[in-house]
PDB file of C-alpha atoms in Angstrom:
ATOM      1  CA  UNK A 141      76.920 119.557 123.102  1.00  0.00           C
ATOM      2  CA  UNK A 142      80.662 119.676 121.412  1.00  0.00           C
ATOM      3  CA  UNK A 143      81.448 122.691 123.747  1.00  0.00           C
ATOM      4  CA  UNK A 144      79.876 121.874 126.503  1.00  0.00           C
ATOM      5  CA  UNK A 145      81.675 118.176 126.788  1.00  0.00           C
ATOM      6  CA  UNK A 146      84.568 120.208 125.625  1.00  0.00           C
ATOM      7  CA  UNK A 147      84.797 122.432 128.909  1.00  0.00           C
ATOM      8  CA  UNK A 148      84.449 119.344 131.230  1.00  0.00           C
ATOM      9  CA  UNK A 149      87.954 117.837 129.949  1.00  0.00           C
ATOM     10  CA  UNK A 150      90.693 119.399 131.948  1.00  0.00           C
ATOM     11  CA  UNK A 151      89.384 117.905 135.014  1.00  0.00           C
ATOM     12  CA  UNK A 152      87.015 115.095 134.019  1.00  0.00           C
ATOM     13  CA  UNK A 153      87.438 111.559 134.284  1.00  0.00           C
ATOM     14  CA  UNK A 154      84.392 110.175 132.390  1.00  0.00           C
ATOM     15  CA  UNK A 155      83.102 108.401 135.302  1.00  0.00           C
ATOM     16  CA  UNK A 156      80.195 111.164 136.565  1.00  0.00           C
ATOM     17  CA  UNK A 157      78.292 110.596 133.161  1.00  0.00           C
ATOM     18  CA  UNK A 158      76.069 108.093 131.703  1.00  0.00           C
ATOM     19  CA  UNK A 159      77.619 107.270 128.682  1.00  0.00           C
ATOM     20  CA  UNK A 160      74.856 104.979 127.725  1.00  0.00           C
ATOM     21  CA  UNK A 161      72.749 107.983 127.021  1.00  0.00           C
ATOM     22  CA  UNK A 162      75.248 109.396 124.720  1.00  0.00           C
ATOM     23  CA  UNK A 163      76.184 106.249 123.002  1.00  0.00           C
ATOM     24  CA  UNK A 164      74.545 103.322 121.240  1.00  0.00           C
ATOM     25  CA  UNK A 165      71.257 104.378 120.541  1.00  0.00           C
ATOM     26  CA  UNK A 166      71.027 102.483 117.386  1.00  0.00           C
ATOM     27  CA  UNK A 167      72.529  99.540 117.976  1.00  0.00           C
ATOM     28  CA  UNK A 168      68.576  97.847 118.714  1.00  0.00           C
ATOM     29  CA  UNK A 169      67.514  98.753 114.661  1.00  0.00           C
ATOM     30  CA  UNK A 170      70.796  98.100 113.431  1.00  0.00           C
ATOM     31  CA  UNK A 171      70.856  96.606 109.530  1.00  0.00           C
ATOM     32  CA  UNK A 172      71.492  93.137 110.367  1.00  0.00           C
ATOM     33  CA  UNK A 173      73.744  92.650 107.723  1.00  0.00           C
ATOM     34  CA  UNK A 174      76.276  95.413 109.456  1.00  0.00           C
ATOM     35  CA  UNK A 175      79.355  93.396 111.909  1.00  0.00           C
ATOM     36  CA  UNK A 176      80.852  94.740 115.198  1.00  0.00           C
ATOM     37  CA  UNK A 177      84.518  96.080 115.119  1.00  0.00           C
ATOM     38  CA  UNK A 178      86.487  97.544 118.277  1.00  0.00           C
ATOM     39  CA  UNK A 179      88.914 101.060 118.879  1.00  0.00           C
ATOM     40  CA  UNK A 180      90.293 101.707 122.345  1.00  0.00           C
ATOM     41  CA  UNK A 181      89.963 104.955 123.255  1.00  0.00           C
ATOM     42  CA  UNK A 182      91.412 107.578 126.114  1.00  0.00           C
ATOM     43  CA  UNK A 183      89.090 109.680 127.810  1.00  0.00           C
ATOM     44  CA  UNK A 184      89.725 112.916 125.824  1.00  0.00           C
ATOM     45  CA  UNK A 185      88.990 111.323 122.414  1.00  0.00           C
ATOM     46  CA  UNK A 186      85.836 109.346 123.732  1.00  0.00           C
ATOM     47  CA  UNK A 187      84.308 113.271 124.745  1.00  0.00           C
ATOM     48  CA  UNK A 188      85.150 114.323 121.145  1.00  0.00           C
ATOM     49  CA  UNK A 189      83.248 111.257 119.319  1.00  0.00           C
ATOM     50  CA  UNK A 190      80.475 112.010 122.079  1.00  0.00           C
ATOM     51  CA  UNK A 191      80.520 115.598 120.618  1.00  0.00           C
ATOM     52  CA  UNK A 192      80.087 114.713 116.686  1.00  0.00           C
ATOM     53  CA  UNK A 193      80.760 110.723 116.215  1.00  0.00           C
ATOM     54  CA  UNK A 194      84.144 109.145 115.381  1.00  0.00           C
ATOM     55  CA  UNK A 195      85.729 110.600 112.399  1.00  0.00           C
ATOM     56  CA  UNK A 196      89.179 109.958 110.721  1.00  0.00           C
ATOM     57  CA  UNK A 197      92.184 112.791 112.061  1.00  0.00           C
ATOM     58  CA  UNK A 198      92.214 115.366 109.990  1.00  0.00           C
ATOM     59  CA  UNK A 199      95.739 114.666 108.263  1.00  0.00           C
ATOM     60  CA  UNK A 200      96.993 118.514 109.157  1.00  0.00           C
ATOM     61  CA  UNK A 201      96.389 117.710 113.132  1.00  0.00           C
ATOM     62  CA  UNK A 202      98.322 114.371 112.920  1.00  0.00           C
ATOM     63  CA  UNK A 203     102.332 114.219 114.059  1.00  0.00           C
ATOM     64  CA  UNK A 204     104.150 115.079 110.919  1.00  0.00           C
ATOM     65  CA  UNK A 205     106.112 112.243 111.025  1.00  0.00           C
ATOM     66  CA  UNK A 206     102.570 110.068 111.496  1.00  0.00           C
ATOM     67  CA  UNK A 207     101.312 112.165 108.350  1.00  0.00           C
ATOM     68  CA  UNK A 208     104.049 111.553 106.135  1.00  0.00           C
ATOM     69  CA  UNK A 209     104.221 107.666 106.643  1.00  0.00           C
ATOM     70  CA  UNK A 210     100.031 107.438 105.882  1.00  0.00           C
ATOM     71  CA  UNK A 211     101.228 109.360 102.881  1.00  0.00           C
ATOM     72  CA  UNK A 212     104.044 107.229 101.888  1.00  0.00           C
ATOM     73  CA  UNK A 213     102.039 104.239 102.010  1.00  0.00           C
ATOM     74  CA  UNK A 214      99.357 105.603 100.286  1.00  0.00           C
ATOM     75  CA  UNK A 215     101.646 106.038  97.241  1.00  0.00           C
ATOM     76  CA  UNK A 216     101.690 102.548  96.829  1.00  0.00           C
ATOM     77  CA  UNK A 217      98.058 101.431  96.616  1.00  0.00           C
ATOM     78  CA  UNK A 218      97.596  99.232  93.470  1.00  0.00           C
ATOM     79  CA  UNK A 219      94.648 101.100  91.167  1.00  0.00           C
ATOM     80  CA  UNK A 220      91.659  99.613  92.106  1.00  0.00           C
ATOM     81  CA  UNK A 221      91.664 100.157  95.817  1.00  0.00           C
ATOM     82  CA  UNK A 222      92.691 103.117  94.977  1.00  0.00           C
ATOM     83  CA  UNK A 223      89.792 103.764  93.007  1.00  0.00           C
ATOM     84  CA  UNK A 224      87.468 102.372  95.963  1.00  0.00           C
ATOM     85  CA  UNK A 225      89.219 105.266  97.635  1.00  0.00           C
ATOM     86  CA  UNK A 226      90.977 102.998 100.549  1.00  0.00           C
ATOM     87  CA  UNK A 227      93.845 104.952 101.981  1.00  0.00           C
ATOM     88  CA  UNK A 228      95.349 105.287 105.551  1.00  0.00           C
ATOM     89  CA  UNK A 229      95.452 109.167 105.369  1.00  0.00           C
ATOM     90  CA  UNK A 230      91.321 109.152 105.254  1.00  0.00           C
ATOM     91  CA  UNK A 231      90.783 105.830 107.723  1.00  0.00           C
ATOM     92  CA  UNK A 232      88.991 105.242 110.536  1.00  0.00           C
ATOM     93  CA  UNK A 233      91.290 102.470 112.419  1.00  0.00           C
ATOM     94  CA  UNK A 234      89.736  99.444 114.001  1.00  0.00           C
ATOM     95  CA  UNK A 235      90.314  96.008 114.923  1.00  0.00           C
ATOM     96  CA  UNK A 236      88.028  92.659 114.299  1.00  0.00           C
ATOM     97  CA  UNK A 237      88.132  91.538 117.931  1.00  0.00           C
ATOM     98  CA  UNK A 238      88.980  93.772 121.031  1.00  0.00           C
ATOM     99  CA  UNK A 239      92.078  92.362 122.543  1.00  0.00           C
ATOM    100  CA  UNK A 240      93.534  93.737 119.244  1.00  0.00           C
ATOM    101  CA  UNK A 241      92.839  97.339 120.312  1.00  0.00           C
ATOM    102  CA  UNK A 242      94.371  97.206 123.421  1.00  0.00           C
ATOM    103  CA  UNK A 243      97.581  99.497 124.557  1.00  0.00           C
ATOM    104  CA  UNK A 244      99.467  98.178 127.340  1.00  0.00           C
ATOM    105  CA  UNK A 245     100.601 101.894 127.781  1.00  0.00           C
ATOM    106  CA  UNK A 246      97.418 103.704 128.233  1.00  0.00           C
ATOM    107  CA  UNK A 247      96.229 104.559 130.936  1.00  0.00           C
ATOM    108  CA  UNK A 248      92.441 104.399 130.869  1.00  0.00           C
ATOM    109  CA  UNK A 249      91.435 102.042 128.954  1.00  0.00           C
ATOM    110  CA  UNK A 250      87.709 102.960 127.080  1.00  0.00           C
ATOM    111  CA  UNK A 251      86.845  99.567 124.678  1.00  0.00           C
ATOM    112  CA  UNK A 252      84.483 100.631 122.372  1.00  0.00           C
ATOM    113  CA  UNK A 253      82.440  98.434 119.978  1.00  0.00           C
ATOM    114  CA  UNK A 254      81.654 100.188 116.866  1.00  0.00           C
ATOM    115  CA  UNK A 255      78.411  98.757 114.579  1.00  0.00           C
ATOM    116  CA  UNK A 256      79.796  99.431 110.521  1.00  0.00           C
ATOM    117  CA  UNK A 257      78.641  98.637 107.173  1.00  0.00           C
ATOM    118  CA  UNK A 258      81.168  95.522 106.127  1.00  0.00           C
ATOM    119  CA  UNK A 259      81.091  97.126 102.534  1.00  0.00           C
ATOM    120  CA  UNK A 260      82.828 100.457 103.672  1.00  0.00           C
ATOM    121  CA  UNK A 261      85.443  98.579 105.435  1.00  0.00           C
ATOM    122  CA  UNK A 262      88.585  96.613 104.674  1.00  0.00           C
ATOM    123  CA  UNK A 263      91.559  94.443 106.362  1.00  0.00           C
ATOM    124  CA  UNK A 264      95.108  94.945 105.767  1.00  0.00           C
ATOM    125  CA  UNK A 265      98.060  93.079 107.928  1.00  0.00           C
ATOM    126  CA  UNK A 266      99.425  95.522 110.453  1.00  0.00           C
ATOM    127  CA  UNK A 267     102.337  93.500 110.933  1.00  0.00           C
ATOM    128  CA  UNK A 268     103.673  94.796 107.411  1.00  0.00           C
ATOM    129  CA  UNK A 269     103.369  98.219 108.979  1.00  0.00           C
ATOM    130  CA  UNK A 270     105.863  97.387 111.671  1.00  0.00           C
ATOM    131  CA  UNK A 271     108.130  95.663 109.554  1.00  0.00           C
ATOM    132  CA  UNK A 272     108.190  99.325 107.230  1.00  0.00           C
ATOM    133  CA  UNK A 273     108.431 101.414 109.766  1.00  0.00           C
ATOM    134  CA  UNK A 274     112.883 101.076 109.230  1.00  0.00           C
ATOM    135  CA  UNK A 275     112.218 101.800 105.961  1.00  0.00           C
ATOM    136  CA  UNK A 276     110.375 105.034 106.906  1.00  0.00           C
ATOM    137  CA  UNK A 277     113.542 107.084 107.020  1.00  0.00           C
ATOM    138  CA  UNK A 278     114.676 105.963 103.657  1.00  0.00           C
ATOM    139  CA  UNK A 279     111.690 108.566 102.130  1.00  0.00           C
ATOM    140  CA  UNK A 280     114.001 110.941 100.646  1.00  0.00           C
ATOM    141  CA  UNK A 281     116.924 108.460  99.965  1.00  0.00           C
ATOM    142  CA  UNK A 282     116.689 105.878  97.447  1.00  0.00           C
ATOM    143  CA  UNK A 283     112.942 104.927  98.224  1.00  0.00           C
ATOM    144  CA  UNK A 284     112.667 103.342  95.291  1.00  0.00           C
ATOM    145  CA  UNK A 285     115.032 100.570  96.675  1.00  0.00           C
ATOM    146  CA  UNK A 286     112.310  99.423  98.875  1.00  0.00           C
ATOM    147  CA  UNK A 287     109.166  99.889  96.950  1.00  0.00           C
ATOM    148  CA  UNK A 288     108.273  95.736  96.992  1.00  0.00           C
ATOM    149  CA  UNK A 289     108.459  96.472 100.946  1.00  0.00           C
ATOM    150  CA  UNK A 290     105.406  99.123 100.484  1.00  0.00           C
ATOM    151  CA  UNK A 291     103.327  96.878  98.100  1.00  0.00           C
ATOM    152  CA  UNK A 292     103.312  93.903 100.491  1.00  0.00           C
ATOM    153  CA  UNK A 293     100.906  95.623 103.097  1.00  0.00           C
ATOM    154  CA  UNK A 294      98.342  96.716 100.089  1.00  0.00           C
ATOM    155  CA  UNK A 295      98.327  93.011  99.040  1.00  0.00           C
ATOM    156  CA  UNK A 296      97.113  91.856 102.367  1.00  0.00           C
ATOM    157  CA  UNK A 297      94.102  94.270 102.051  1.00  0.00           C
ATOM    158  CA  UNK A 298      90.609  92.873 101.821  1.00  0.00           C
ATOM    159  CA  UNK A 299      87.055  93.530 101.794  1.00  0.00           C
ATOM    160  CA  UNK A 300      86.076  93.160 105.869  1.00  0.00           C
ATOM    161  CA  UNK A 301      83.364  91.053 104.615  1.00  0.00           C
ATOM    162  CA  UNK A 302      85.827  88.590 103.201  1.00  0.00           C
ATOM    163  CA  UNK A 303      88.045  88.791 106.247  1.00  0.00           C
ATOM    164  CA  UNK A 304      84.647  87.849 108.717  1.00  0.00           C
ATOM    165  CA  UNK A 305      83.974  84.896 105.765  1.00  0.00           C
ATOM    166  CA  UNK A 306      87.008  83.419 104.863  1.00  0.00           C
ATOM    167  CA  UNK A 307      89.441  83.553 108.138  1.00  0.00           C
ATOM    168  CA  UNK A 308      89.086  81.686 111.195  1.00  0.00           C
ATOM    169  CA  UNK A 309      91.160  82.396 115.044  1.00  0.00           C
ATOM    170  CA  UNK A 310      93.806  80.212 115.785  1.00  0.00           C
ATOM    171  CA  UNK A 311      95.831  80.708 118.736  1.00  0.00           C
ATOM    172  CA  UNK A 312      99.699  79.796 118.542  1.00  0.00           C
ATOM    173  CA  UNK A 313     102.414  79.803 121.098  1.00  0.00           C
ATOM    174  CA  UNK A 314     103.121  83.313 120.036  1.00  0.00           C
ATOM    175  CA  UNK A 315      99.806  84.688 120.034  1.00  0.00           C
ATOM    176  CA  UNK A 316      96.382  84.795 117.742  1.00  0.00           C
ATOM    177  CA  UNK A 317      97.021  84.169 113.890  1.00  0.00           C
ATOM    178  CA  UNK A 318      94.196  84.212 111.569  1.00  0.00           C
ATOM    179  CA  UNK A 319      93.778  81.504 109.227  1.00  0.00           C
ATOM    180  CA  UNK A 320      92.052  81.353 105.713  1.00  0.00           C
ATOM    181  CA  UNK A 321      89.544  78.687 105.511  1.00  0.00           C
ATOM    182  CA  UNK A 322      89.458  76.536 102.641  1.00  0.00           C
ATOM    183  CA  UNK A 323      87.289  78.102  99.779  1.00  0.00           C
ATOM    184  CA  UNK A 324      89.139  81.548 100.354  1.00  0.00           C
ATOM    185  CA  UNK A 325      90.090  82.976  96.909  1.00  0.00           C
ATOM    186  CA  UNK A 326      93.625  82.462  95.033  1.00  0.00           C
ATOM    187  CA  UNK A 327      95.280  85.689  96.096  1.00  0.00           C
ATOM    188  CA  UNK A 328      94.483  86.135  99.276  1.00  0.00           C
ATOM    189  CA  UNK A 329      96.495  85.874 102.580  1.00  0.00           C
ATOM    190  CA  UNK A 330      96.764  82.644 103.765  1.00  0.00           C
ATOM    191  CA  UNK A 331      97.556  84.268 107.344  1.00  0.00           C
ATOM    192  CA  UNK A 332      97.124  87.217 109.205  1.00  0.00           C
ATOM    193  CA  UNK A 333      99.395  87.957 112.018  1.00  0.00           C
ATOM    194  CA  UNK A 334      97.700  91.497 113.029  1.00  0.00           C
ATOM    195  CA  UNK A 335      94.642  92.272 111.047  1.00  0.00           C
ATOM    196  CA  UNK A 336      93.308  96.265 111.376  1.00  0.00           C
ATOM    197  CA  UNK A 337      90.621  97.638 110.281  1.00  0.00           C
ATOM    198  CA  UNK A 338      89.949 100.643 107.618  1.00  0.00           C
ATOM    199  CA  UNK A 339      86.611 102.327 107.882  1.00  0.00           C
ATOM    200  CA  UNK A 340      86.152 104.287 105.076  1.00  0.00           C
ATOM    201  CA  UNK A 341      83.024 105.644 105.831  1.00  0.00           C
ATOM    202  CA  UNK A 342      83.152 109.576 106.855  1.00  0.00           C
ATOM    203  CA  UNK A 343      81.958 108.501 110.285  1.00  0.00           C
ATOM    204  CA  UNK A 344      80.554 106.210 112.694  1.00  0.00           C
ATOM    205  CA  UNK A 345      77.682 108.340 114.409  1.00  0.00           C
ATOM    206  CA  UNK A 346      77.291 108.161 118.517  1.00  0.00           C
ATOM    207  CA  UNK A 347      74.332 105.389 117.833  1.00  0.00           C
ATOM    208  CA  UNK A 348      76.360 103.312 116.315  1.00  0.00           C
ATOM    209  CA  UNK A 349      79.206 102.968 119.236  1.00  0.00           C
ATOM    210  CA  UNK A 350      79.020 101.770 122.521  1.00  0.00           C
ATOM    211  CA  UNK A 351      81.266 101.741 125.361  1.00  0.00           C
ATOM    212  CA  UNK A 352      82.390  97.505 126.116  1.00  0.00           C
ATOM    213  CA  UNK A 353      84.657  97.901 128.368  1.00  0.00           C
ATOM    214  CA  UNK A 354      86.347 101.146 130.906  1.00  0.00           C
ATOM    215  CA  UNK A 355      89.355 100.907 133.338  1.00  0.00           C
ATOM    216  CA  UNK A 356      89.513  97.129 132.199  1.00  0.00           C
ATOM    217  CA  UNK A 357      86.258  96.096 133.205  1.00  0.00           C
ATOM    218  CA  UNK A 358      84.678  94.285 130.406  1.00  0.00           C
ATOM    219  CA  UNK A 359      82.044  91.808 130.639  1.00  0.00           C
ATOM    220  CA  UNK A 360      82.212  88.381 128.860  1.00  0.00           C
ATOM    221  CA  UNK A 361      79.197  88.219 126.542  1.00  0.00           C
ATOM    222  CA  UNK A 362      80.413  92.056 125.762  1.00  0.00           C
ATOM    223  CA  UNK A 363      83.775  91.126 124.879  1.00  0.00           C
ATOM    224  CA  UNK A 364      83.475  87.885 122.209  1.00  0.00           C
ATOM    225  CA  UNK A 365      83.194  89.317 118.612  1.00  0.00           C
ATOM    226  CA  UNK A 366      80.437  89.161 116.572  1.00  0.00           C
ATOM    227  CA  UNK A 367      79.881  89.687 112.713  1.00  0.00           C
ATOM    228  CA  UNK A 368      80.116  86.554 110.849  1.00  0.00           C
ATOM    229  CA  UNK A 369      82.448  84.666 113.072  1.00  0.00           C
TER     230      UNK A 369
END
């Protein structure tokens, strides 16, 4: 099936299939303890998930530059999630809710919701990523300098089962903010700002996924989260 999806791209838009016989076949016997989480997708990517399920890039096919940040911020994980083996290198990126995944730049947009196990999946604050990404260029000059920077984005990563438990949506003049509840534990965020998703599992098969949303049509009962909110 991999080749065969593979020779349509050049000149396929991905509106001559039925993706719903490709996708989400076992999202009726799904364990009921498992949560939905969302990745937008373009076209070409959605035909290679159809051809073997969604899988992290392979770190040599990534934009060097890419590579080597994943890499510089895996330097910094603290010991025990490094021993759970969380790392951005090996992810699968999501987000909790699917206004999150959006890119006002891409073209098509294909919403997809993905069914995971909450215990192979964690949150960390995205919007420490964007506040390293000056510090990037600093890699072979005096990074030490700026290692606190680095730690901060580790220290907002929790178990996605404690994210779904413990935080609550608030919207705010400049946008969403997620808000711990009271009874979340000492030590953990008391906001995020822009929560992702790390799937550490190898893969999310094709059962598992199903397309929400294409070209910005998304239905309403498809497009409210669900998993413990």
């Amino acid at each position: 099936m991999g080749e065969r999806y593979h020779n349509l791209l050049p000149a396929f838009t991905g509106t001559s299939i039925d993706w719903n016989g490709v996708f989400g076949a076992g999202f009726a016997n799904v364990n009921k303890r498992w949560v939905s989480v969302y990745r937008e997708v373009a076209i070409d990517e959605l035909i290679r998930i159809a051809s073997g399920g969604l899988r992290a890039a392979p770190p040599e096919l990534l934009v060097p530059e890419i590579r080597e940040e994943m890499e510089l911020l895996d330097r910094f994980r603290p010991s025990s999630l490094a021993r759970l083996g969380v790392s951005r290198v090996n992810a699968i990126y999501a987000t909790p809710t699917p206004e999150l995944s959006r890119n006002q730049q891409r073209r098509e947009r294909i919403m997809l919701e993905l069914k995971i196990d909450p215990a192979a999946a964690f949150v960390g604050d995205a919007d420490f990523v964007t506040c390293l990404v000056p510090f990037m260029g600093v890699y072979r000059y005096g990074l030490e300098r700026h290692q606190e920077v680095f730690r901060k984005y580790w220290q907002s990563v929790i178990p996605l089962k404690d994210f779904f438990k413990y935080y609550e949506r608030l919207e705010a003049v400049e946008g969403f903010r997620w808000v711990a509840r009271m009874g979340a534990p000492r030590g953990y965020p008391r906001v995020f700002f822009i929560p992702e998703v790390l799937i550490m599992s190898p893969s999310v098969s094709t059962g598992h996924i199903r397309i929400v949303q294409h070209d910005g049509q998304m239905a309403p009962e498809e497009g409210r989260p669900s998993g413990g909110h």
